[in-house]
Backbone as XML, in Angstrom:
<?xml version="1.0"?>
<chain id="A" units="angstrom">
  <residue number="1" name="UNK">
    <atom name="N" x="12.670" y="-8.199" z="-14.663"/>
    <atom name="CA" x="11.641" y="-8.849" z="-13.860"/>
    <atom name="C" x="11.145" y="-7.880" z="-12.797"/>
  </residue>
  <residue number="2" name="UNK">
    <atom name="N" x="10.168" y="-7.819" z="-12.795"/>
    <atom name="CA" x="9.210" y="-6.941" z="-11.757"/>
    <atom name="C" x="9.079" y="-7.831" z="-10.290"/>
  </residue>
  <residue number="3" name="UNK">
    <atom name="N" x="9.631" y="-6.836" z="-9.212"/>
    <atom name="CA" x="9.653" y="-7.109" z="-7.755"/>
    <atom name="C" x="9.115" y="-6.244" z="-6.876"/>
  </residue>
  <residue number="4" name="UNK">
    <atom name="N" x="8.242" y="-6.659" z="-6.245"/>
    <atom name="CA" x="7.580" y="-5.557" z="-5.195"/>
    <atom name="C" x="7.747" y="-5.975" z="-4.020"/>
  </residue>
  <residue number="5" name="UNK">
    <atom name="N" x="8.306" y="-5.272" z="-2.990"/>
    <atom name="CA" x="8.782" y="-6.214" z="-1.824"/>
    <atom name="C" x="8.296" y="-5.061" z="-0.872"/>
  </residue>
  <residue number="6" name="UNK">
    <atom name="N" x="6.835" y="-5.602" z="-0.021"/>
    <atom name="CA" x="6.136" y="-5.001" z="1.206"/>
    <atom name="C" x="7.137" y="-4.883" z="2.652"/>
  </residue>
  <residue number="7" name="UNK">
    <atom name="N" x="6.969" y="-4.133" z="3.502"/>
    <atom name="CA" x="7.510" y="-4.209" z="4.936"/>
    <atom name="C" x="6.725" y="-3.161" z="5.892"/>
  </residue>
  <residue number="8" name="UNK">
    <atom name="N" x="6.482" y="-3.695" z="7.127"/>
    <atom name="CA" x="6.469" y="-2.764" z="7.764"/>
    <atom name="C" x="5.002" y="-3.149" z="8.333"/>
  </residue>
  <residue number="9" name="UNK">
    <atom name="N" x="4.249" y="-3.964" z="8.319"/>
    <atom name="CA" x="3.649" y="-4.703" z="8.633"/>
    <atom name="C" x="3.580" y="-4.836" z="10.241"/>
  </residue>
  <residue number="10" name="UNK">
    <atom name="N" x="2.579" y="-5.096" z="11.009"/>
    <atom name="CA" x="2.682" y="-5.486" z="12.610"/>
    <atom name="C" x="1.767" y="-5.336" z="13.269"/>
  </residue>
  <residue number="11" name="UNK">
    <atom name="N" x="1.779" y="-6.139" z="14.540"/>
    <atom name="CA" x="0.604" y="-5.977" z="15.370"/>
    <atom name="C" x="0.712" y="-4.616" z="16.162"/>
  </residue>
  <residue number="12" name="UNK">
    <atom name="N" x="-0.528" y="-3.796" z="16.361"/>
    <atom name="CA" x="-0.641" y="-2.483" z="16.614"/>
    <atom name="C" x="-2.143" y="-2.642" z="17.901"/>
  </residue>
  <residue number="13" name="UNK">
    <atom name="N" x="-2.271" y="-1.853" z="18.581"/>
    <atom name="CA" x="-3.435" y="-1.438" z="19.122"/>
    <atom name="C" x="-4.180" y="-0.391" z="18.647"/>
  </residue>
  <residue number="14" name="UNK">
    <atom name="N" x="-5.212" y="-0.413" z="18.738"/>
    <atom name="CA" x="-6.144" y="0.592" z="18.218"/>
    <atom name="C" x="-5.881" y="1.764" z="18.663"/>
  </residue>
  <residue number="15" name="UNK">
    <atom name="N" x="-6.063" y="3.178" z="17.525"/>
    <atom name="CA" x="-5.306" y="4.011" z="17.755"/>
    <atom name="C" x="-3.846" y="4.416" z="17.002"/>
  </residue>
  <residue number="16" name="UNK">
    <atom name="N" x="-3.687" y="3.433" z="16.909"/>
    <atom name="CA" x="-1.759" y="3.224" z="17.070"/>
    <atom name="C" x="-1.823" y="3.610" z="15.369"/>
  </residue>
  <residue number="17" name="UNK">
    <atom name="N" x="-0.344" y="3.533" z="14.845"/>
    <atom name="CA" x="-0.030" y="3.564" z="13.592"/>
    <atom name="C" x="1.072" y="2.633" z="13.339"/>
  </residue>
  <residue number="18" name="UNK">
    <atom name="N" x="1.093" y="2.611" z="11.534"/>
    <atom name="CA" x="2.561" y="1.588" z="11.115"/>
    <atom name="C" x="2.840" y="2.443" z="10.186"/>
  </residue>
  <residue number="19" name="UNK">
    <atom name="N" x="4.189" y="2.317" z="9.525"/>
    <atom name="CA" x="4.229" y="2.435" z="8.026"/>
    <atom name="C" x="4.767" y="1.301" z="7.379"/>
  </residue>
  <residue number="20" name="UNK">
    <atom name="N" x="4.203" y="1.965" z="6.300"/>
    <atom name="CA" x="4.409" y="0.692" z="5.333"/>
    <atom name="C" x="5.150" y="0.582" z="3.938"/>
  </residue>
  <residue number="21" name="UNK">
    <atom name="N" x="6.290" y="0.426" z="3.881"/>
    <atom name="CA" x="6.880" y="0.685" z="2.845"/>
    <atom name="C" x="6.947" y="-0.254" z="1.867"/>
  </residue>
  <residue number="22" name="UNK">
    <atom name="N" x="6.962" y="0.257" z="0.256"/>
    <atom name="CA" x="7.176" y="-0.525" z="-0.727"/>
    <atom name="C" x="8.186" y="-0.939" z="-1.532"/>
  </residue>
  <residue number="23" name="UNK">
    <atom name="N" x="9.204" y="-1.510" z="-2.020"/>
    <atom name="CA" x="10.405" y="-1.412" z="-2.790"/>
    <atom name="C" x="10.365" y="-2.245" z="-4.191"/>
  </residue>
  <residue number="24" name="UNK">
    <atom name="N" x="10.045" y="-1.541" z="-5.164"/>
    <atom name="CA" x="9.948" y="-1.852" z="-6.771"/>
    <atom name="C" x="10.887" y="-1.748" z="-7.129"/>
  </residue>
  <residue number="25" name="UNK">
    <atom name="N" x="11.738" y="-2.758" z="-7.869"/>
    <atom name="CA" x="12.462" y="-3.223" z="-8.684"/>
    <atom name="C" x="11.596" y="-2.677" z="-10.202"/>
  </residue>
  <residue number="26" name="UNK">
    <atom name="N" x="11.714" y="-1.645" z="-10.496"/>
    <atom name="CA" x="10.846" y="-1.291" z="-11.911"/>
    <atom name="C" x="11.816" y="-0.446" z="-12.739"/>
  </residue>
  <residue number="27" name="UNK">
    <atom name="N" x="12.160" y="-0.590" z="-13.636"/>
    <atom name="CA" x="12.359" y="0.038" z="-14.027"/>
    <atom name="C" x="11.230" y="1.803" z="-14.817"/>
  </residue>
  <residue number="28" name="UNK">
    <atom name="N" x="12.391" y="2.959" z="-14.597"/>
    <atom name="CA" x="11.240" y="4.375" z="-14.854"/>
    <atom name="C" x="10.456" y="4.023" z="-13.729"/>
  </residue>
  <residue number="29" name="UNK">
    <atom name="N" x="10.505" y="3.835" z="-12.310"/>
    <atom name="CA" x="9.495" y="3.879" z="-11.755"/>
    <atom name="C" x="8.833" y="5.048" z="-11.637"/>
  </residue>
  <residue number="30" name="UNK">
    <atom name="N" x="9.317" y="6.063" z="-11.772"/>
    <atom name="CA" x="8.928" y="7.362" z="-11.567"/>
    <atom name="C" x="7.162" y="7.877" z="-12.535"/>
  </residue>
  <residue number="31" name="UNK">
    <atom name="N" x="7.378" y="6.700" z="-13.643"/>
    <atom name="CA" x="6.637" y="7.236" z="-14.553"/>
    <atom name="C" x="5.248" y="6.580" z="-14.133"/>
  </residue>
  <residue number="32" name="UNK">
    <atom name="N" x="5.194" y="5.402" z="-13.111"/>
    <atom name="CA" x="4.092" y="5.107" z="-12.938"/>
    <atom name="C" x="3.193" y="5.088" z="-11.168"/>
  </residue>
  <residue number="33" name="UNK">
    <atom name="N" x="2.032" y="4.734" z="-11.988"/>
    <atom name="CA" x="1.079" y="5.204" z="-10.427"/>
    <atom name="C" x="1.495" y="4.097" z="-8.962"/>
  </residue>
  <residue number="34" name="UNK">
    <atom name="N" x="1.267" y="4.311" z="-8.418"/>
    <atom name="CA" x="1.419" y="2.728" z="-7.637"/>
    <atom name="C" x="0.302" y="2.761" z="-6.947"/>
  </residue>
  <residue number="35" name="UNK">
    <atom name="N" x="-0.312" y="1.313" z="-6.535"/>
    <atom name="CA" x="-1.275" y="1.282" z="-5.486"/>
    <atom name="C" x="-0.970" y="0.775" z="-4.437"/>
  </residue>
  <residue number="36" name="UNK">
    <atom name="N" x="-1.786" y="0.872" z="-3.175"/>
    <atom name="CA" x="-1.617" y="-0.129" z="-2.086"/>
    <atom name="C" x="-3.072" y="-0.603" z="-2.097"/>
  </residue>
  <residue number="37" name="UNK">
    <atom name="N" x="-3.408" y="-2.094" z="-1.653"/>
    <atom name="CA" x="-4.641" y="-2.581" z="-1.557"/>
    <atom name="C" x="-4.091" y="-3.130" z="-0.509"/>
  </residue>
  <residue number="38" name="UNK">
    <atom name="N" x="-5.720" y="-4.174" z="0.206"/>
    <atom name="CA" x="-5.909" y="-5.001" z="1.380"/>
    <atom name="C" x="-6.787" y="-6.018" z="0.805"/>
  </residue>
  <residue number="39" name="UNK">
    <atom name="N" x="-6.414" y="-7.221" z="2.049"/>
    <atom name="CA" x="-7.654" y="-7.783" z="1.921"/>
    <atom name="C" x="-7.422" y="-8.859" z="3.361"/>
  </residue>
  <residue number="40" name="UNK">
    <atom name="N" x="-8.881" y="-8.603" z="3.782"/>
    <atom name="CA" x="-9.010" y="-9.285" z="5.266"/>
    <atom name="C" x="-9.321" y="-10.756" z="5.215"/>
  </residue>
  <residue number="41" name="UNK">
    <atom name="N" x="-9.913" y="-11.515" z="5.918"/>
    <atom name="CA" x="-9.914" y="-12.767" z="5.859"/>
    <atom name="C" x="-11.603" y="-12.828" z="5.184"/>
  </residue>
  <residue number="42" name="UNK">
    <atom name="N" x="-11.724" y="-13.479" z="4.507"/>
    <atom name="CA" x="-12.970" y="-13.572" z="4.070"/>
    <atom name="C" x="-13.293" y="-13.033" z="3.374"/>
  </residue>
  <residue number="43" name="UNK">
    <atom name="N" x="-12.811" y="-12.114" z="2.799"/>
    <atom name="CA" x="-13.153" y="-10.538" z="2.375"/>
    <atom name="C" x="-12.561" y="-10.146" z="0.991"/>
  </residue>
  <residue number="44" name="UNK">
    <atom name="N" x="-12.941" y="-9.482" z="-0.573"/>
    <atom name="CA" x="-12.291" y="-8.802" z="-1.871"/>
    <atom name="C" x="-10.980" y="-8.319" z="-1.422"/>
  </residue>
  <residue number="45" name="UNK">
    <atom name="N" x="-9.730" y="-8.269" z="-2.046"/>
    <atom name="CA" x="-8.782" y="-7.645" z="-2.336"/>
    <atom name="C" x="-9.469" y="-6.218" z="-2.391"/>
  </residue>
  <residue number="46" name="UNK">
    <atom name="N" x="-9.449" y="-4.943" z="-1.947"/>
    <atom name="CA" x="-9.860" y="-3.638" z="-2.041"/>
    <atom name="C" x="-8.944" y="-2.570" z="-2.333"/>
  </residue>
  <residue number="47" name="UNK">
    <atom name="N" x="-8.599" y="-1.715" z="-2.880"/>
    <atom name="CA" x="-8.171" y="-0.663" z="-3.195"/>
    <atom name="C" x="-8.069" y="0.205" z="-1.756"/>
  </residue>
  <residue number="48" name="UNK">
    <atom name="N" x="-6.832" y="0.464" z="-1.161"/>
    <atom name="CA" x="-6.534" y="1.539" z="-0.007"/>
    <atom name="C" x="-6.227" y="2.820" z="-1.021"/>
  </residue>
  <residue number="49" name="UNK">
    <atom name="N" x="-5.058" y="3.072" z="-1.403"/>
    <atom name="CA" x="-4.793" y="3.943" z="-1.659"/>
    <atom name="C" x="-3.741" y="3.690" z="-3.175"/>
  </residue>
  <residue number="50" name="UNK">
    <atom name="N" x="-4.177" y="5.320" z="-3.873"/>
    <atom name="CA" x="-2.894" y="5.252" z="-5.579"/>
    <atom name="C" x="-2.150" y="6.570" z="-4.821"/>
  </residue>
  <residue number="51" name="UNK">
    <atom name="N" x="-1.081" y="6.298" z="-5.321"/>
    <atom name="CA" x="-0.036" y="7.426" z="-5.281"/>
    <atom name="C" x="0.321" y="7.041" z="-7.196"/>
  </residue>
  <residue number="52" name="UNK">
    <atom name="N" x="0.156" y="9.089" z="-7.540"/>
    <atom name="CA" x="0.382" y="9.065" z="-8.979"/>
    <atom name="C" x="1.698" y="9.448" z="-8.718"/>
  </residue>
  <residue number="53" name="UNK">
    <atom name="N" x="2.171" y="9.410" z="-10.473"/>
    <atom name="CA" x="3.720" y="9.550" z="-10.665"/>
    <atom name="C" x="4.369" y="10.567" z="-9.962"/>
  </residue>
  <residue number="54" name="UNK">
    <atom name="N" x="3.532" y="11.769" z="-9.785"/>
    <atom name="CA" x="4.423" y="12.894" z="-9.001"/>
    <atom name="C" x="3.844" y="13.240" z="-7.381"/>
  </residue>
  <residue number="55" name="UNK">
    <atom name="N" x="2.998" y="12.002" z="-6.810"/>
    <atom name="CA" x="2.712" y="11.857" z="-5.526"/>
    <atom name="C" x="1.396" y="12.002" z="-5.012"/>
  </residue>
  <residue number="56" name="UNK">
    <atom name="N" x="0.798" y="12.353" z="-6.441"/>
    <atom name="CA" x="-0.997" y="12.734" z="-5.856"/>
    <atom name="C" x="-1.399" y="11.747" z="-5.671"/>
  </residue>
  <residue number="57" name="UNK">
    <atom name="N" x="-2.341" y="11.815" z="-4.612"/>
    <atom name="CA" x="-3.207" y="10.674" z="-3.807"/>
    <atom name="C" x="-4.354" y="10.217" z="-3.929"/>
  </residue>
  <residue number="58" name="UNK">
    <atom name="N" x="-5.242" y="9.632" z="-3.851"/>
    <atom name="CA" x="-6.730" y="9.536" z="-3.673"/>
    <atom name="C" x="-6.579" y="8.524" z="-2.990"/>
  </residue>
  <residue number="59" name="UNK">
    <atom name="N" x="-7.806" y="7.995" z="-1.790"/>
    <atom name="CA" x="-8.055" y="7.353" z="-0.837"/>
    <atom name="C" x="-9.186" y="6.453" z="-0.963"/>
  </residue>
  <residue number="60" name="UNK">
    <atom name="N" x="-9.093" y="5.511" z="-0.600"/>
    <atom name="CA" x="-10.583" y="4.464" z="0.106"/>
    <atom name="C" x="-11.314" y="4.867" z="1.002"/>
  </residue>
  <residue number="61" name="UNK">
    <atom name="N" x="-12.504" y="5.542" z="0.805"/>
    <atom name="CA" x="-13.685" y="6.000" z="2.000"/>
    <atom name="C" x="-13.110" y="5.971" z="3.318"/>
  </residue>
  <residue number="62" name="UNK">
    <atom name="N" x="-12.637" y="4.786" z="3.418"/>
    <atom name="CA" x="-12.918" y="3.949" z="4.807"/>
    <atom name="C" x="-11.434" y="4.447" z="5.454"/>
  </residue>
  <residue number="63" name="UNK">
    <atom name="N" x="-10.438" y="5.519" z="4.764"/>
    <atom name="CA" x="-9.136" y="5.373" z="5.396"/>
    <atom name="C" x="-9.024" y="6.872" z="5.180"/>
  </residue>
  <residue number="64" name="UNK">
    <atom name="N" x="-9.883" y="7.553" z="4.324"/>
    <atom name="CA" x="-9.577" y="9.030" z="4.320"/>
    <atom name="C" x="-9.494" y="9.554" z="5.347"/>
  </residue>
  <residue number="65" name="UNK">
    <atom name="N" x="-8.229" y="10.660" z="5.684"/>
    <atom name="CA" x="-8.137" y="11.679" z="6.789"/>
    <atom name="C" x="-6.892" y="10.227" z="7.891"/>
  </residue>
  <residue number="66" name="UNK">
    <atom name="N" x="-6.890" y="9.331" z="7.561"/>
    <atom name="CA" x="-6.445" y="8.585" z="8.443"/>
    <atom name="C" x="-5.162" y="7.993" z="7.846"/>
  </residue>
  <residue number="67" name="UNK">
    <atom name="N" x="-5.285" y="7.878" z="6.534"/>
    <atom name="CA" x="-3.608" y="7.160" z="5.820"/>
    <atom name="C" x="-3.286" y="8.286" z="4.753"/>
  </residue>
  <residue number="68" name="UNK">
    <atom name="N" x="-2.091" y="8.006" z="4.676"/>
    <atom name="CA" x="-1.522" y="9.244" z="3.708"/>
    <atom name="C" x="-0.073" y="8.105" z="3.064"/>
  </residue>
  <residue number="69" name="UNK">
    <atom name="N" x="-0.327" y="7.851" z="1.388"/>
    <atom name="CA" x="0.455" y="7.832" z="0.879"/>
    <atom name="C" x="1.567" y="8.821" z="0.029"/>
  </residue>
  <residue number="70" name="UNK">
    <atom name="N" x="2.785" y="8.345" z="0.082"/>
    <atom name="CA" x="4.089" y="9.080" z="-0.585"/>
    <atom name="C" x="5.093" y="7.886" z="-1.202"/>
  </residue>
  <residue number="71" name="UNK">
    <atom name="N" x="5.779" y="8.683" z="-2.128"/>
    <atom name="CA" x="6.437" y="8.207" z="-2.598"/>
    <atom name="C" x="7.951" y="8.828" z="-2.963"/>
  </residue>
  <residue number="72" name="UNK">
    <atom name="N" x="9.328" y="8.077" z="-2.646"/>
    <atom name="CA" x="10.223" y="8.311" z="-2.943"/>
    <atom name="C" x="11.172" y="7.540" z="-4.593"/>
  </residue>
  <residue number="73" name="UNK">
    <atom name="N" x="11.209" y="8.595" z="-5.485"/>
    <atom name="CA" x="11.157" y="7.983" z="-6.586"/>
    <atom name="C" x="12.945" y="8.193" z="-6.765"/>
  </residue>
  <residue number="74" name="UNK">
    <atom name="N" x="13.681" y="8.493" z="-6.112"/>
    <atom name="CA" x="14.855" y="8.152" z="-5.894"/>
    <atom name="C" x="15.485" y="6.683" z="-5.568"/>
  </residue>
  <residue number="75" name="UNK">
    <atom name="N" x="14.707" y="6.648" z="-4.598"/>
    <atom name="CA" x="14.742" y="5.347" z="-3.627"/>
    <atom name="C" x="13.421" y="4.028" z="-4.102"/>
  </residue>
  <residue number="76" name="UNK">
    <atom name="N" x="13.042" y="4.537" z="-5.437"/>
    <atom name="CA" x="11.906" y="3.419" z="-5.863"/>
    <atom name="C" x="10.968" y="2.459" z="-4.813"/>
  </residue>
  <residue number="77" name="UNK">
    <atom name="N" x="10.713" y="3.441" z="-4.124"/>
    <atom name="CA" x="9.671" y="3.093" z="-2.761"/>
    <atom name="C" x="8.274" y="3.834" z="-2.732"/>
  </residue>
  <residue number="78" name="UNK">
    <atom name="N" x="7.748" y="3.511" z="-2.390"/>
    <atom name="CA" x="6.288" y="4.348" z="-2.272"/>
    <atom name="C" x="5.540" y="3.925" z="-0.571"/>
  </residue>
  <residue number="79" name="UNK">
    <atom name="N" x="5.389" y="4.696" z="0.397"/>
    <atom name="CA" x="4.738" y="4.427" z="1.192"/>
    <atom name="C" x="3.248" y="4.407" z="1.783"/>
  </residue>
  <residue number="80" name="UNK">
    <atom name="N" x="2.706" y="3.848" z="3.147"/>
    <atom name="CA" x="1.997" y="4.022" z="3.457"/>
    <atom name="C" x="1.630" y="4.479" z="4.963"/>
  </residue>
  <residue number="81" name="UNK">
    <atom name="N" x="1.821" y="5.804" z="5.451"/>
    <atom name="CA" x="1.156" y="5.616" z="6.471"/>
    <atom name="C" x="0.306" y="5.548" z="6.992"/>
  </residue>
  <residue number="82" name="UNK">
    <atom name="N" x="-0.060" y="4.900" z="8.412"/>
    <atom name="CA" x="-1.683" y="4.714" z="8.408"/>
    <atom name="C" x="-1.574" y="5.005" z="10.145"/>
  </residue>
  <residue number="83" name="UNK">
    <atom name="N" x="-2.421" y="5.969" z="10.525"/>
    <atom name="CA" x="-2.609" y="6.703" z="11.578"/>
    <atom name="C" x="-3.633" y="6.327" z="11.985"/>
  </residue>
  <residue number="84" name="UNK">
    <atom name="N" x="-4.601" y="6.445" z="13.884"/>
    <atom name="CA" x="-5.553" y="5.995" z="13.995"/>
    <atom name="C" x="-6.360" y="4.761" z="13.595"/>
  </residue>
  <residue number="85" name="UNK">
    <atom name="N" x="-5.364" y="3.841" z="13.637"/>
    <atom name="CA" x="-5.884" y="2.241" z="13.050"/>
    <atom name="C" x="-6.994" y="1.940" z="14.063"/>
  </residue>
  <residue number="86" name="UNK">
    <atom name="N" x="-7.922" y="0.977" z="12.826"/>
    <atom name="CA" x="-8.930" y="0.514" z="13.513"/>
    <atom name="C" x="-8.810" y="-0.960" z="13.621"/>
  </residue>
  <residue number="87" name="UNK">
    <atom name="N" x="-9.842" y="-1.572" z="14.619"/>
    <atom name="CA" x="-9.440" y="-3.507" z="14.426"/>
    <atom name="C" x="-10.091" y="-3.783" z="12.741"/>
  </residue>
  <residue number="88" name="UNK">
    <atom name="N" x="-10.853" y="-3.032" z="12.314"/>
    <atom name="CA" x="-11.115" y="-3.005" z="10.888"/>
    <atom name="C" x="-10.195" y="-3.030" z="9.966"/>
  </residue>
  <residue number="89" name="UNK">
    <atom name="N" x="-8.850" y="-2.199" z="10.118"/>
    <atom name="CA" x="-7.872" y="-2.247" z="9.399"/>
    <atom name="C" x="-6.662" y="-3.716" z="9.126"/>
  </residue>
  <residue number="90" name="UNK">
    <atom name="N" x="-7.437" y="-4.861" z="9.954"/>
    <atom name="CA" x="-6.943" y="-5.705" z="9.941"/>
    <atom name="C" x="-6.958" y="-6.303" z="8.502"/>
  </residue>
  <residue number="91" name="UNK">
    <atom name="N" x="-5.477" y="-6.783" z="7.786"/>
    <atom name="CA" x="-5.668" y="-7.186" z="6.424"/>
    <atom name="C" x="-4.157" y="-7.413" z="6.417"/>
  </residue>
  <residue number="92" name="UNK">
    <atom name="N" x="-3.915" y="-8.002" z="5.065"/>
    <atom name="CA" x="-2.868" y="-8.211" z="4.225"/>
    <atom name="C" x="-2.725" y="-7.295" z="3.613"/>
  </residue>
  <residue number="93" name="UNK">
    <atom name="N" x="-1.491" y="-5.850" z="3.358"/>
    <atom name="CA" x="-1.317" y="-5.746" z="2.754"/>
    <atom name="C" x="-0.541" y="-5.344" z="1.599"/>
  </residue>
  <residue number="94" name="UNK">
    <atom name="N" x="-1.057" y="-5.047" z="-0.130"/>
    <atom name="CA" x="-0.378" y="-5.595" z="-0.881"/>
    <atom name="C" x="0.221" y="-3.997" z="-1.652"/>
  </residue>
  <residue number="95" name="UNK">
    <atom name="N" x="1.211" y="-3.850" z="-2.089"/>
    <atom name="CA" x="1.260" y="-2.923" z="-3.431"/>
    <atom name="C" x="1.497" y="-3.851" z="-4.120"/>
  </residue>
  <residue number="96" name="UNK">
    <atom name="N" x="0.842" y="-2.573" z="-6.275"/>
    <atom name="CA" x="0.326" y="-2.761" z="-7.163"/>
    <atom name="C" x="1.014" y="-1.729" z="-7.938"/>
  </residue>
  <residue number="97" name="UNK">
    <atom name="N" x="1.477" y="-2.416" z="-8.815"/>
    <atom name="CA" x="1.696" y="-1.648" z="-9.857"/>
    <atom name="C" x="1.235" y="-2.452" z="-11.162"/>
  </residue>
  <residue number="98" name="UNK">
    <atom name="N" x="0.634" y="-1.734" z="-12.105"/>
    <atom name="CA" x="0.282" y="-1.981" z="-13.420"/>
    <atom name="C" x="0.998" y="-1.641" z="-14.693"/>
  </residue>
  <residue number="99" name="UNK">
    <atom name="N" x="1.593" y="-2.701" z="-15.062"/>
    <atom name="CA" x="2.627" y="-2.619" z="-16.401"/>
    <atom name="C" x="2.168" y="-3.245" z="-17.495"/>
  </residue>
  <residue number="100" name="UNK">
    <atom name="N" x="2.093" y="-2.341" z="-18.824"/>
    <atom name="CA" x="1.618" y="-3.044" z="-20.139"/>
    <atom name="C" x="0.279" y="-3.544" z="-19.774"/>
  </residue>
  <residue number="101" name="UNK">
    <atom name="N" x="-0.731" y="-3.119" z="-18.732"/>
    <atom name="CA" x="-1.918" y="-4.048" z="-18.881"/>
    <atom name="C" x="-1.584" y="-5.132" z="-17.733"/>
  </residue>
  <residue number="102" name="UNK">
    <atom name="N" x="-0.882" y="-5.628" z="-17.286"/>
    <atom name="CA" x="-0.267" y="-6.635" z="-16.236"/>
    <atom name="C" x="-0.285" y="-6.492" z="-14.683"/>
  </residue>
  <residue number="103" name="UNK">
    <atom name="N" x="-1.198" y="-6.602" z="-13.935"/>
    <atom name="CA" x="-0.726" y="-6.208" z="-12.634"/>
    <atom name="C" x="-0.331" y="-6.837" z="-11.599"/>
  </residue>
  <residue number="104" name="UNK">
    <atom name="N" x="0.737" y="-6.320" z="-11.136"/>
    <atom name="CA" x="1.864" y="-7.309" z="-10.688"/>
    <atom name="C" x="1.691" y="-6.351" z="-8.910"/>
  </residue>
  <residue number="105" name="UNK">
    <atom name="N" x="1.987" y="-8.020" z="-8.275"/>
    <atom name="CA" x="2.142" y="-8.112" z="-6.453"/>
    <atom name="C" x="3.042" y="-8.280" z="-6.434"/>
  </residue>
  <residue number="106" name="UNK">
    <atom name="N" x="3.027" y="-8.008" z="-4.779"/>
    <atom name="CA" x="3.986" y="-7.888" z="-3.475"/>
    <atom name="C" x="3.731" y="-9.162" z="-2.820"/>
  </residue>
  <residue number="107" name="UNK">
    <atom name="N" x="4.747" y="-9.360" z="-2.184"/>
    <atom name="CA" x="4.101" y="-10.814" z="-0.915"/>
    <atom name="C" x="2.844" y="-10.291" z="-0.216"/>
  </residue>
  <residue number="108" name="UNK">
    <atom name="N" x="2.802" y="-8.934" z="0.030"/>
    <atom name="CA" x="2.343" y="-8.437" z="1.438"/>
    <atom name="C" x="3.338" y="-8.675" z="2.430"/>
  </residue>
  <residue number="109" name="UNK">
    <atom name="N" x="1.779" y="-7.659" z="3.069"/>
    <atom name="CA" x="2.608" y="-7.807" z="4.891"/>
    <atom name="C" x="1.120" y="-7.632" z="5.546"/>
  </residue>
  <residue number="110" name="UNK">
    <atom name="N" x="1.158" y="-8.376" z="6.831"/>
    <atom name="CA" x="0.291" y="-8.698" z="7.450"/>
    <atom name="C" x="0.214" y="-7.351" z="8.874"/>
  </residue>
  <residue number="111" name="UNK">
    <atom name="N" x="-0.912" y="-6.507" z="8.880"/>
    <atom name="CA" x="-1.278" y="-5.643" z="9.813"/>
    <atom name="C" x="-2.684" y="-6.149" z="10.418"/>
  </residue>
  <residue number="112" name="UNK">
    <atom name="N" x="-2.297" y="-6.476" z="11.520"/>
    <atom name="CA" x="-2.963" y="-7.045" z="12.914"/>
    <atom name="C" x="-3.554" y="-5.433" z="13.825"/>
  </residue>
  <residue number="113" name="UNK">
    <atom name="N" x="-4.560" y="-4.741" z="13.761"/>
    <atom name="CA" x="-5.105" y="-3.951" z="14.577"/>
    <atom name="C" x="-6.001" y="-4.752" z="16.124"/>
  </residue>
  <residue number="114" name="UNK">
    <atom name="N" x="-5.513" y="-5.024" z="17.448"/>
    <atom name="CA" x="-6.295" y="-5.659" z="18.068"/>
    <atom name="C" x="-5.659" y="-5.010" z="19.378"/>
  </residue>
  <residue number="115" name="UNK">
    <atom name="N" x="-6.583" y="-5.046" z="20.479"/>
    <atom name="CA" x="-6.207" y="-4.604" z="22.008"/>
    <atom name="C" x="-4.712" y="-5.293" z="22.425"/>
  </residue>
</chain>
């Protein structure tokens, strides 16, 4: 059974940073990409960031230069940090991983950017 369990979540001031860690219950996690997405109140589920199997990155416009994902494939975790938060960065959010065609969530975690 596939488990993705978010943390790290919190209220921050602008400026500020969190990280955000992921913990997959996957088996071979090593072999696959992971994502992190968001989604604010009102607002699409969006794509933040993929970390591929051996750690390469690509970013969401809106977070480049500002979050940097990694991943520890020892420890079947994949993170997120996110530097220079904006009150924009306010969201839920989720990692993603895609198995067989299937893509499977996290609870989330809730990041609050506000004065």
């Amino acid at each position: 059974q596939v488990q993705l369990v978010e943390s790290g979540g919190g209220l921050v001031q602008p400026g500020g940073s969190l990280r955000l860690s992921c913990a997959a219950s996957v088996k071979l996690f090593s072999l696959y990409t992971m994502g992190w997405y968001r989604q604010a109140p009102g607002k699409q589920r969006e794509l933040v960031a993929r970390i591929t199997t051996f750690g390469g990155t690509n970013y969401a416009d809106s977070v480049k230069g500002r979050f940097t994902g990694s991943r520890d494939n020892a420890q079947n975790t994949v993170y997120l940090q996110m530097n220079s938060l904006k009150p924009e960065d306010t969201a839920v959010y989720y990692c993603n991983i895609v198995l067989g065609g299937v893509d499977y969530w996290g609870q989330g975690t809730q990041v609050t950017v506000s004065p």
